mmCIF file of C-alpha atoms and ligand atoms in Angstrom:
data_model
loop_
_atom_site.group_PDB
_atom_site.id
_atom_site.type_symbol
_atom_site.label_atom_id
_atom_site.label_comp_id
_atom_site.label_asym_id
_atom_site.label_seq_id
_atom_site.Cartn_x
_atom_site.Cartn_y
_atom_site.Cartn_z
ATOM 1 C CA MET A 264 -40.479 18.445 -9.649
ATOM 2 C CA LEU A 265 -39.547 17.748 -13.250
ATOM 3 C CA ASN A 266 -37.029 19.982 -14.969
ATOM 4 C CA LEU A 267 -36.674 18.938 -18.593
ATOM 5 C CA LEU A 268 -34.586 20.022 -21.514
ATOM 6 C CA ILE A 269 -35.854 18.979 -24.926
ATOM 7 C CA MET A 270 -33.584 18.828 -27.961
ATOM 8 C CA GLY A 271 -34.062 17.845 -31.576
ATOM 9 C CA LYS A 272 -33.168 18.980 -35.039
ATOM 10 C CA PRO A 273 -35.547 21.334 -36.828
ATOM 11 C CA GLY A 274 -38.501 19.205 -37.945
ATOM 12 C CA ALA A 275 -37.847 16.326 -35.531
ATOM 13 C CA GLY A 276 -41.221 16.838 -33.864
ATOM 14 C CA LYS A 277 -39.800 18.655 -30.859
ATOM 15 C CA GLY A 278 -42.596 21.250 -31.026
ATOM 16 C CA THR A 279 -45.368 18.654 -30.889
ATOM 17 C CA GLN A 280 -43.749 16.671 -28.094
ATOM 18 C CA SER A 281 -42.928 19.707 -26.003
ATOM 19 C CA GLU A 282 -46.560 20.890 -26.189
ATOM 20 C CA ARG A 283 -47.805 17.491 -25.032
ATOM 21 C CA LEU A 284 -45.245 17.205 -22.236
ATOM 22 C CA LEU A 285 -46.021 20.706 -20.985
ATOM 23 C CA ARG A 286 -49.692 19.848 -20.707
ATOM 24 C CA HIS A 287 -49.160 16.368 -19.276
ATOM 25 C CA TYR A 288 -46.808 17.443 -16.493
ATOM 26 C CA GLN A 289 -48.095 21.043 -16.149
ATOM 27 C CA LEU A 290 -44.611 22.431 -16.679
ATOM 28 C CA THR A 291 -43.577 26.021 -17.258
ATOM 29 C CA HIS A 292 -42.334 26.539 -20.813
ATOM 30 C CA ILE A 293 -39.018 28.327 -21.243
ATOM 31 C CA SER A 294 -38.565 28.829 -24.980
ATOM 32 C CA THR A 295 -35.917 31.323 -26.042
ATOM 33 C CA GLY A 296 -37.394 31.337 -29.570
ATOM 34 C CA ASN A 297 -40.801 32.391 -28.150
ATOM 35 C CA ILE A 298 -39.178 35.030 -25.952
ATOM 36 C CA TYR A 299 -37.346 36.498 -28.946
ATOM 37 C CA ARG A 300 -40.499 36.484 -31.071
ATOM 38 C CA GLU A 301 -42.384 38.377 -28.335
ATOM 39 C CA GLU A 302 -39.581 40.915 -27.933
ATOM 40 C CA MET A 303 -39.492 41.451 -31.700
ATOM 41 C CA LEU A 304 -43.252 42.044 -31.769
ATOM 42 C CA LYS A 305 -42.889 44.601 -28.972
ATOM 43 C CA GLY A 306 -40.004 46.226 -30.809
ATOM 44 C CA SER A 307 -37.959 46.251 -27.575
ATOM 45 C CA PRO A 308 -34.155 46.798 -27.645
ATOM 46 C CA ILE A 309 -33.659 43.035 -27.128
ATOM 47 C CA GLY A 310 -36.089 42.308 -29.973
ATOM 48 C CA ILE A 311 -34.338 44.736 -32.324
ATOM 49 C CA GLU A 312 -30.935 43.232 -31.522
ATOM 50 C CA ALA A 313 -32.173 39.635 -31.872
ATOM 51 C CA ALA A 314 -33.934 40.355 -35.188
ATOM 52 C CA LYS A 315 -30.553 41.097 -36.817
ATOM 53 C CA TYR A 316 -29.560 37.460 -36.328
ATOM 54 C CA ILE A 317 -32.916 35.714 -36.521
ATOM 55 C CA SER A 318 -33.766 37.247 -39.902
ATOM 56 C CA GLN A 319 -30.491 35.822 -41.250
ATOM 57 C CA GLY A 320 -31.216 32.368 -39.839
ATOM 58 C CA GLU A 321 -28.267 32.746 -37.454
ATOM 59 C CA LEU A 322 -28.092 32.177 -33.705
ATOM 60 C CA VAL A 323 -28.428 35.184 -31.418
ATOM 61 C CA PRO A 324 -25.133 35.767 -29.501
ATOM 62 C CA ASP A 325 -24.647 33.637 -26.384
ATOM 63 C CA ASP A 326 -24.354 36.519 -23.909
ATOM 64 C CA LEU A 327 -27.720 38.002 -24.802
ATOM 65 C CA THR A 328 -29.424 34.602 -24.768
ATOM 66 C CA ASN A 329 -27.811 33.519 -21.484
ATOM 67 C CA ASN A 330 -28.873 36.753 -19.771
ATOM 68 C CA ILE A 331 -32.474 36.240 -20.833
ATOM 69 C CA VAL A 332 -32.586 32.693 -19.459
ATOM 70 C CA ARG A 333 -30.844 33.826 -16.298
ATOM 71 C CA ASP A 334 -33.622 36.381 -15.705
ATOM 72 C CA VAL A 335 -36.325 33.785 -16.275
ATOM 73 C CA LEU A 336 -34.732 31.241 -13.929
ATOM 74 C CA ALA A 337 -33.973 33.833 -11.260
ATOM 75 C CA ASN A 338 -37.491 35.306 -11.213
ATOM 76 C CA GLY A 339 -39.616 32.394 -12.357
ATOM 77 C CA ASN A 340 -42.007 30.344 -10.360
ATOM 78 C CA PHE A 341 -42.099 26.695 -11.420
ATOM 79 C CA PRO A 342 -44.624 24.807 -9.263
ATOM 80 C CA ASN A 343 -44.174 21.506 -11.151
ATOM 81 C CA GLY A 344 -40.893 22.219 -12.907
ATOM 82 C CA PHE A 345 -39.916 23.724 -16.239
ATOM 83 C CA MET A 346 -39.118 22.682 -19.759
ATOM 84 C CA LEU A 347 -36.281 24.358 -21.610
ATOM 85 C CA ASP A 348 -36.959 24.353 -25.335
ATOM 86 C CA GLY A 349 -34.494 25.728 -27.893
ATOM 87 C CA TYR A 350 -31.929 26.481 -25.192
ATOM 88 C CA PRO A 351 -29.053 25.692 -24.817
ATOM 89 C CA ARG A 352 -28.015 25.616 -28.455
ATOM 90 C CA THR A 353 -24.227 25.986 -28.038
ATOM 91 C CA LYS A 354 -21.593 24.569 -25.704
ATOM 92 C CA ALA A 355 -21.096 28.009 -24.126
ATOM 93 C CA GLN A 356 -24.839 28.176 -23.371
ATOM 94 C CA ALA A 357 -24.771 24.699 -21.816
ATOM 95 C CA VAL A 358 -21.897 25.686 -19.551
ATOM 96 C CA ALA A 359 -23.658 28.927 -18.589
ATOM 97 C CA LEU A 360 -26.863 27.005 -17.877
ATOM 98 C CA ASP A 361 -25.031 24.613 -15.557
ATOM 99 C CA GLN A 362 -23.646 27.538 -13.607
ATOM 100 C CA MET A 363 -27.077 29.170 -13.317
ATOM 101 C CA LEU A 364 -28.747 25.953 -12.182
ATOM 102 C CA GLU A 365 -26.110 25.437 -9.544
ATOM 103 C CA GLU A 366 -26.411 29.026 -8.361
ATOM 104 C CA PHE A 367 -30.200 28.742 -8.040
ATOM 105 C CA GLY A 368 -30.076 25.263 -6.473
ATOM 106 C CA MET A 369 -31.812 23.620 -9.437
ATOM 107 C CA SER A 370 -30.980 20.627 -11.596
ATOM 108 C CA LEU A 371 -32.139 18.962 -14.813
ATOM 109 C CA THR A 372 -34.140 15.756 -14.430
ATOM 110 C CA ALA A 373 -33.441 14.693 -18.011
ATOM 111 C CA VAL A 374 -32.277 15.897 -21.392
ATOM 112 C CA ILE A 375 -34.585 14.467 -24.053
ATOM 113 C CA ASN A 376 -33.221 14.142 -27.579
ATOM 114 C CA VAL A 377 -35.837 13.378 -30.232
ATOM 115 C CA LEU A 378 -33.732 11.632 -32.865
ATOM 116 C CA VAL A 379 -34.603 11.669 -36.581
ATOM 117 C CA ASP A 380 -32.357 11.078 -39.593
ATOM 118 C CA ASP A 381 -31.515 14.116 -41.792
ATOM 119 C CA SER A 382 -32.996 12.525 -44.930
ATOM 120 C CA ILE A 383 -36.323 11.984 -43.167
ATOM 121 C CA LEU A 384 -36.291 15.525 -41.803
ATOM 122 C CA LEU A 385 -35.810 16.982 -45.273
ATOM 123 C CA GLU A 386 -38.742 14.992 -46.600
ATOM 124 C CA ARG A 387 -40.940 15.981 -43.643
ATOM 125 C CA MET A 388 -40.163 19.671 -43.994
ATOM 126 C CA ALA A 389 -40.484 19.729 -47.786
ATOM 127 C CA GLY A 390 -44.025 18.378 -47.497
ATOM 128 C CA ARG A 391 -45.135 20.470 -44.551
ATOM 129 C CA ARG A 392 -47.941 22.974 -45.152
ATOM 130 C CA VAL A 393 -49.508 25.300 -42.618
ATOM 131 C CA CYS A 394 -52.712 27.281 -42.423
ATOM 132 C CA PRO A 395 -51.819 30.994 -42.178
ATOM 133 C CA SER A 396 -55.152 31.638 -40.489
ATOM 134 C CA CYS A 397 -55.484 28.997 -37.728
ATOM 135 C CA ASN A 398 -51.921 27.516 -37.692
ATOM 136 C CA ALA A 399 -53.091 23.931 -38.298
ATOM 137 C CA THR A 400 -50.289 21.863 -39.866
ATOM 138 C CA TYR A 401 -50.472 19.265 -42.644
ATOM 139 C CA HIS A 402 -48.123 17.132 -44.713
ATOM 140 C CA ILE A 403 -48.811 16.542 -48.404
ATOM 141 C CA LYS A 404 -48.056 12.806 -48.002
ATOM 142 C CA ASN A 405 -48.298 11.873 -44.304
ATOM 143 C CA HIS A 406 -51.219 14.066 -43.257
ATOM 144 C CA PRO A 407 -52.897 15.616 -46.316
ATOM 145 C CA PRO A 408 -55.895 17.947 -46.023
ATOM 146 C CA LYS A 409 -59.213 16.579 -47.347
ATOM 147 C CA ILE A 410 -59.244 19.136 -50.167
ATOM 148 C CA GLU A 411 -55.859 19.813 -51.756
ATOM 149 C CA CYS A 412 -54.054 22.923 -50.410
ATOM 150 C CA THR A 413 -57.027 23.828 -48.204
ATOM 151 C CA CYS A 414 -57.297 23.882 -44.414
ATOM 152 C CA ASP A 415 -59.778 21.256 -43.099
ATOM 153 C CA ALA A 416 -60.587 23.422 -40.102
ATOM 154 C CA CYS A 417 -61.202 26.833 -41.667
ATOM 155 C CA GLY A 418 -60.996 26.507 -45.458
ATOM 156 C CA THR A 419 -58.026 28.873 -45.849
ATOM 157 C CA LYS A 420 -55.460 28.178 -48.594
ATOM 158 C CA LEU A 421 -52.414 26.439 -47.081
ATOM 159 C CA ILE A 422 -48.910 27.853 -47.413
ATOM 160 C CA GLN A 423 -45.347 26.609 -47.030
ATOM 161 C CA ARG A 424 -43.493 28.466 -44.259
ATOM 162 C CA ALA A 425 -40.370 30.353 -45.395
ATOM 163 C CA ASP A 426 -38.487 28.327 -42.734
ATOM 164 C CA ASP A 427 -39.487 25.090 -44.456
ATOM 165 C CA LEU A 428 -38.006 25.935 -47.866
ATOM 166 C CA GLU A 429 -35.146 23.595 -48.653
ATOM 167 C CA GLU A 430 -32.373 26.185 -48.540
ATOM 168 C CA SER A 431 -33.496 27.413 -45.136
ATOM 169 C CA VAL A 432 -33.889 23.864 -43.780
ATOM 170 C CA LEU A 433 -30.386 22.945 -44.924
ATOM 171 C CA ASN A 434 -29.007 26.079 -43.280
ATOM 172 C CA ARG A 435 -30.743 25.284 -39.973
ATOM 173 C CA LEU A 436 -29.500 21.689 -40.113
ATOM 174 C CA ARG A 437 -25.952 22.898 -40.816
ATOM 175 C CA ILE A 438 -26.060 25.247 -37.805
ATOM 176 C CA TYR A 439 -27.557 22.480 -35.660
ATOM 177 C CA ASN A 440 -24.880 19.973 -36.649
ATOM 178 C CA GLU A 441 -22.074 22.445 -36.113
ATOM 179 C CA LYS A 442 -23.178 24.211 -32.915
ATOM 180 C CA THR A 443 -25.849 22.171 -31.150
ATOM 181 C CA LYS A 444 -24.988 18.523 -31.873
ATOM 182 C CA PRO A 445 -21.841 18.610 -29.667
ATOM 183 C CA LEU A 446 -24.173 19.192 -26.694
ATOM 184 C CA LEU A 447 -25.454 15.643 -27.014
ATOM 185 C CA ASP A 448 -22.026 14.322 -26.016
ATOM 186 C CA TYR A 449 -21.820 16.875 -23.246
ATOM 187 C CA TYR A 450 -25.044 15.562 -21.654
ATOM 188 C CA LYS A 451 -24.255 11.936 -22.477
ATOM 189 C CA ARG A 452 -21.031 12.148 -20.495
ATOM 190 C CA ARG A 453 -23.097 13.347 -17.529
ATOM 191 C CA HIS A 454 -25.547 10.473 -17.934
ATOM 192 C CA GLN A 455 -28.387 12.946 -18.404
ATOM 193 C CA LEU A 456 -29.191 12.153 -22.035
ATOM 194 C CA MET A 457 -32.376 10.289 -22.937
ATOM 195 C CA VAL A 458 -32.423 9.361 -26.629
ATOM 196 C CA ILE A 459 -35.885 8.892 -28.125
ATOM 197 C CA ASP A 460 -36.520 7.409 -31.575
ATOM 198 C CA GLY A 461 -38.505 10.165 -33.313
ATOM 199 C CA VAL A 462 -39.394 8.180 -36.443
ATOM 200 C CA ARG A 463 -42.725 6.939 -35.102
ATOM 201 C CA SER A 464 -46.204 8.297 -34.627
ATOM 202 C CA SER A 465 -46.494 11.276 -32.330
ATOM 203 C CA ASP A 466 -48.401 9.099 -29.795
ATOM 204 C CA ASP A 467 -45.680 6.433 -29.734
ATOM 205 C CA VAL A 468 -42.945 9.016 -29.260
ATOM 206 C CA PHE A 469 -44.885 10.716 -26.459
ATOM 207 C CA ASN A 470 -45.682 7.461 -24.619
ATOM 208 C CA ASP A 471 -42.050 6.387 -24.834
ATOM 209 C CA ILE A 472 -40.876 9.668 -23.282
ATOM 210 C CA VAL A 473 -43.422 9.450 -20.449
ATOM 211 C CA GLU A 474 -42.477 5.835 -19.736
ATOM 212 C CA LYS A 475 -38.740 6.565 -19.672
ATOM 213 C CA LEU A 476 -39.281 9.569 -17.391
ATOM 214 C CA GLY A 477 -41.330 7.352 -15.083
ATOM 215 C CA GLU A 478 -38.508 4.818 -14.880
ATOM 216 C CA LYS A 479 -36.060 7.585 -14.136
ATOM 217 C CA ASN A 480 -38.197 8.823 -11.277
ATOM 218 C CA GLY A 481 -38.568 5.329 -9.896
ATOM 219 C CA HIS A 482 -42.299 4.913 -10.484
ATOM 220 C CA HIS A 483 -44.165 3.372 -13.417
HETATM 221 P P1 AMP B 1486 -36.753 28.584 -32.354
HETATM 222 O O1 AMP B 1486 -38.200 28.945 -32.372
HETATM 223 O O2 AMP B 1486 -36.318 27.892 -31.099
HETATM 224 O O3 AMP B 1486 -36.322 27.826 -33.587
HETATM 225 O O4 AMP B 1486 -35.937 29.976 -32.393
HETATM 226 C C1 AMP B 1486 -36.076 30.886 -33.459
HETATM 227 C C2 AMP B 1486 -34.769 31.665 -33.653
HETATM 228 O O5 AMP B 1486 -34.441 32.391 -32.463
HETATM 229 C C3 AMP B 1486 -33.555 30.774 -33.906
HETATM 230 O O6 AMP B 1486 -33.431 30.433 -35.277
HETATM 231 C C4 AMP B 1486 -32.415 31.648 -33.411
HETATM 232 O O7 AMP B 1486 -32.091 32.637 -34.373
HETATM 233 C C5 AMP B 1486 -33.040 32.359 -32.223
HETATM 234 N N1 AMP B 1486 -32.782 31.576 -30.982
HETATM 235 C C6 AMP B 1486 -33.695 30.905 -30.236
HETATM 236 N N2 AMP B 1486 -33.110 30.275 -29.196
HETATM 237 C C7 AMP B 1486 -31.782 30.566 -29.290
HETATM 238 C C8 AMP B 1486 -30.637 30.193 -28.534
HETATM 239 N N3 AMP B 1486 -30.730 29.366 -27.469
HETATM 240 N N4 AMP B 1486 -29.432 30.674 -28.923
HETATM 241 C C9 AMP B 1486 -29.317 31.491 -29.989
HETATM 242 N N5 AMP B 1486 -30.346 31.866 -30.763
HETATM 243 C C10 AMP B 1486 -31.573 31.410 -30.421
#
């Protein structure tokens, strides 16, 4: 049983690594961002409430978010374990999570922090382009498409996501530094924090995480 929590600033590669880890360990994904996006699509009361904050680039209030995670943990079935992604994002959420885990007789195996410097993040995000049709991602310098501004896979014209515009990136980084960064100390004090250098190829980052998790579980 592997219960992971993955953290990282916007653009640190958390999305890529979480996808690979989910597949590798066959974990159940618990992403509050995904849950909110689904609720917004459905137009449910939770979705309507969350949209007020999400559209402003702000965090959804802790109570609402904690209740959602509580429901998932209470009713979920996690044959190989779960991976929390995008939660907790505040100290109050981390405290609430600890209480829930204790109540349900669960615990975190590790808290993975994919670490990347702010200056590198800004450069990564500024160059990121996505295909609006098939969601493939590119970077104008690090991973350019074969034909400029055009998706290799389907030929659609690439776009820059609104989230990746500099003003929005700076706002997300500011919120991260203010609200989420203190959690790193919280987990470090509990000896649960696993810091991973995120300024490497996606393969190197992934292999490092798998190796460190293996050491933690006492097998290589
Ligand atoms: P994400 O896809 O994880 O970046 O989440 C998208 C948006 O949903 C965030 O920018 C927040 O507005 C909201 N959100 C997701 N998870 C949380 C959370 N744990 N606490 C508060 N708001 C959240």
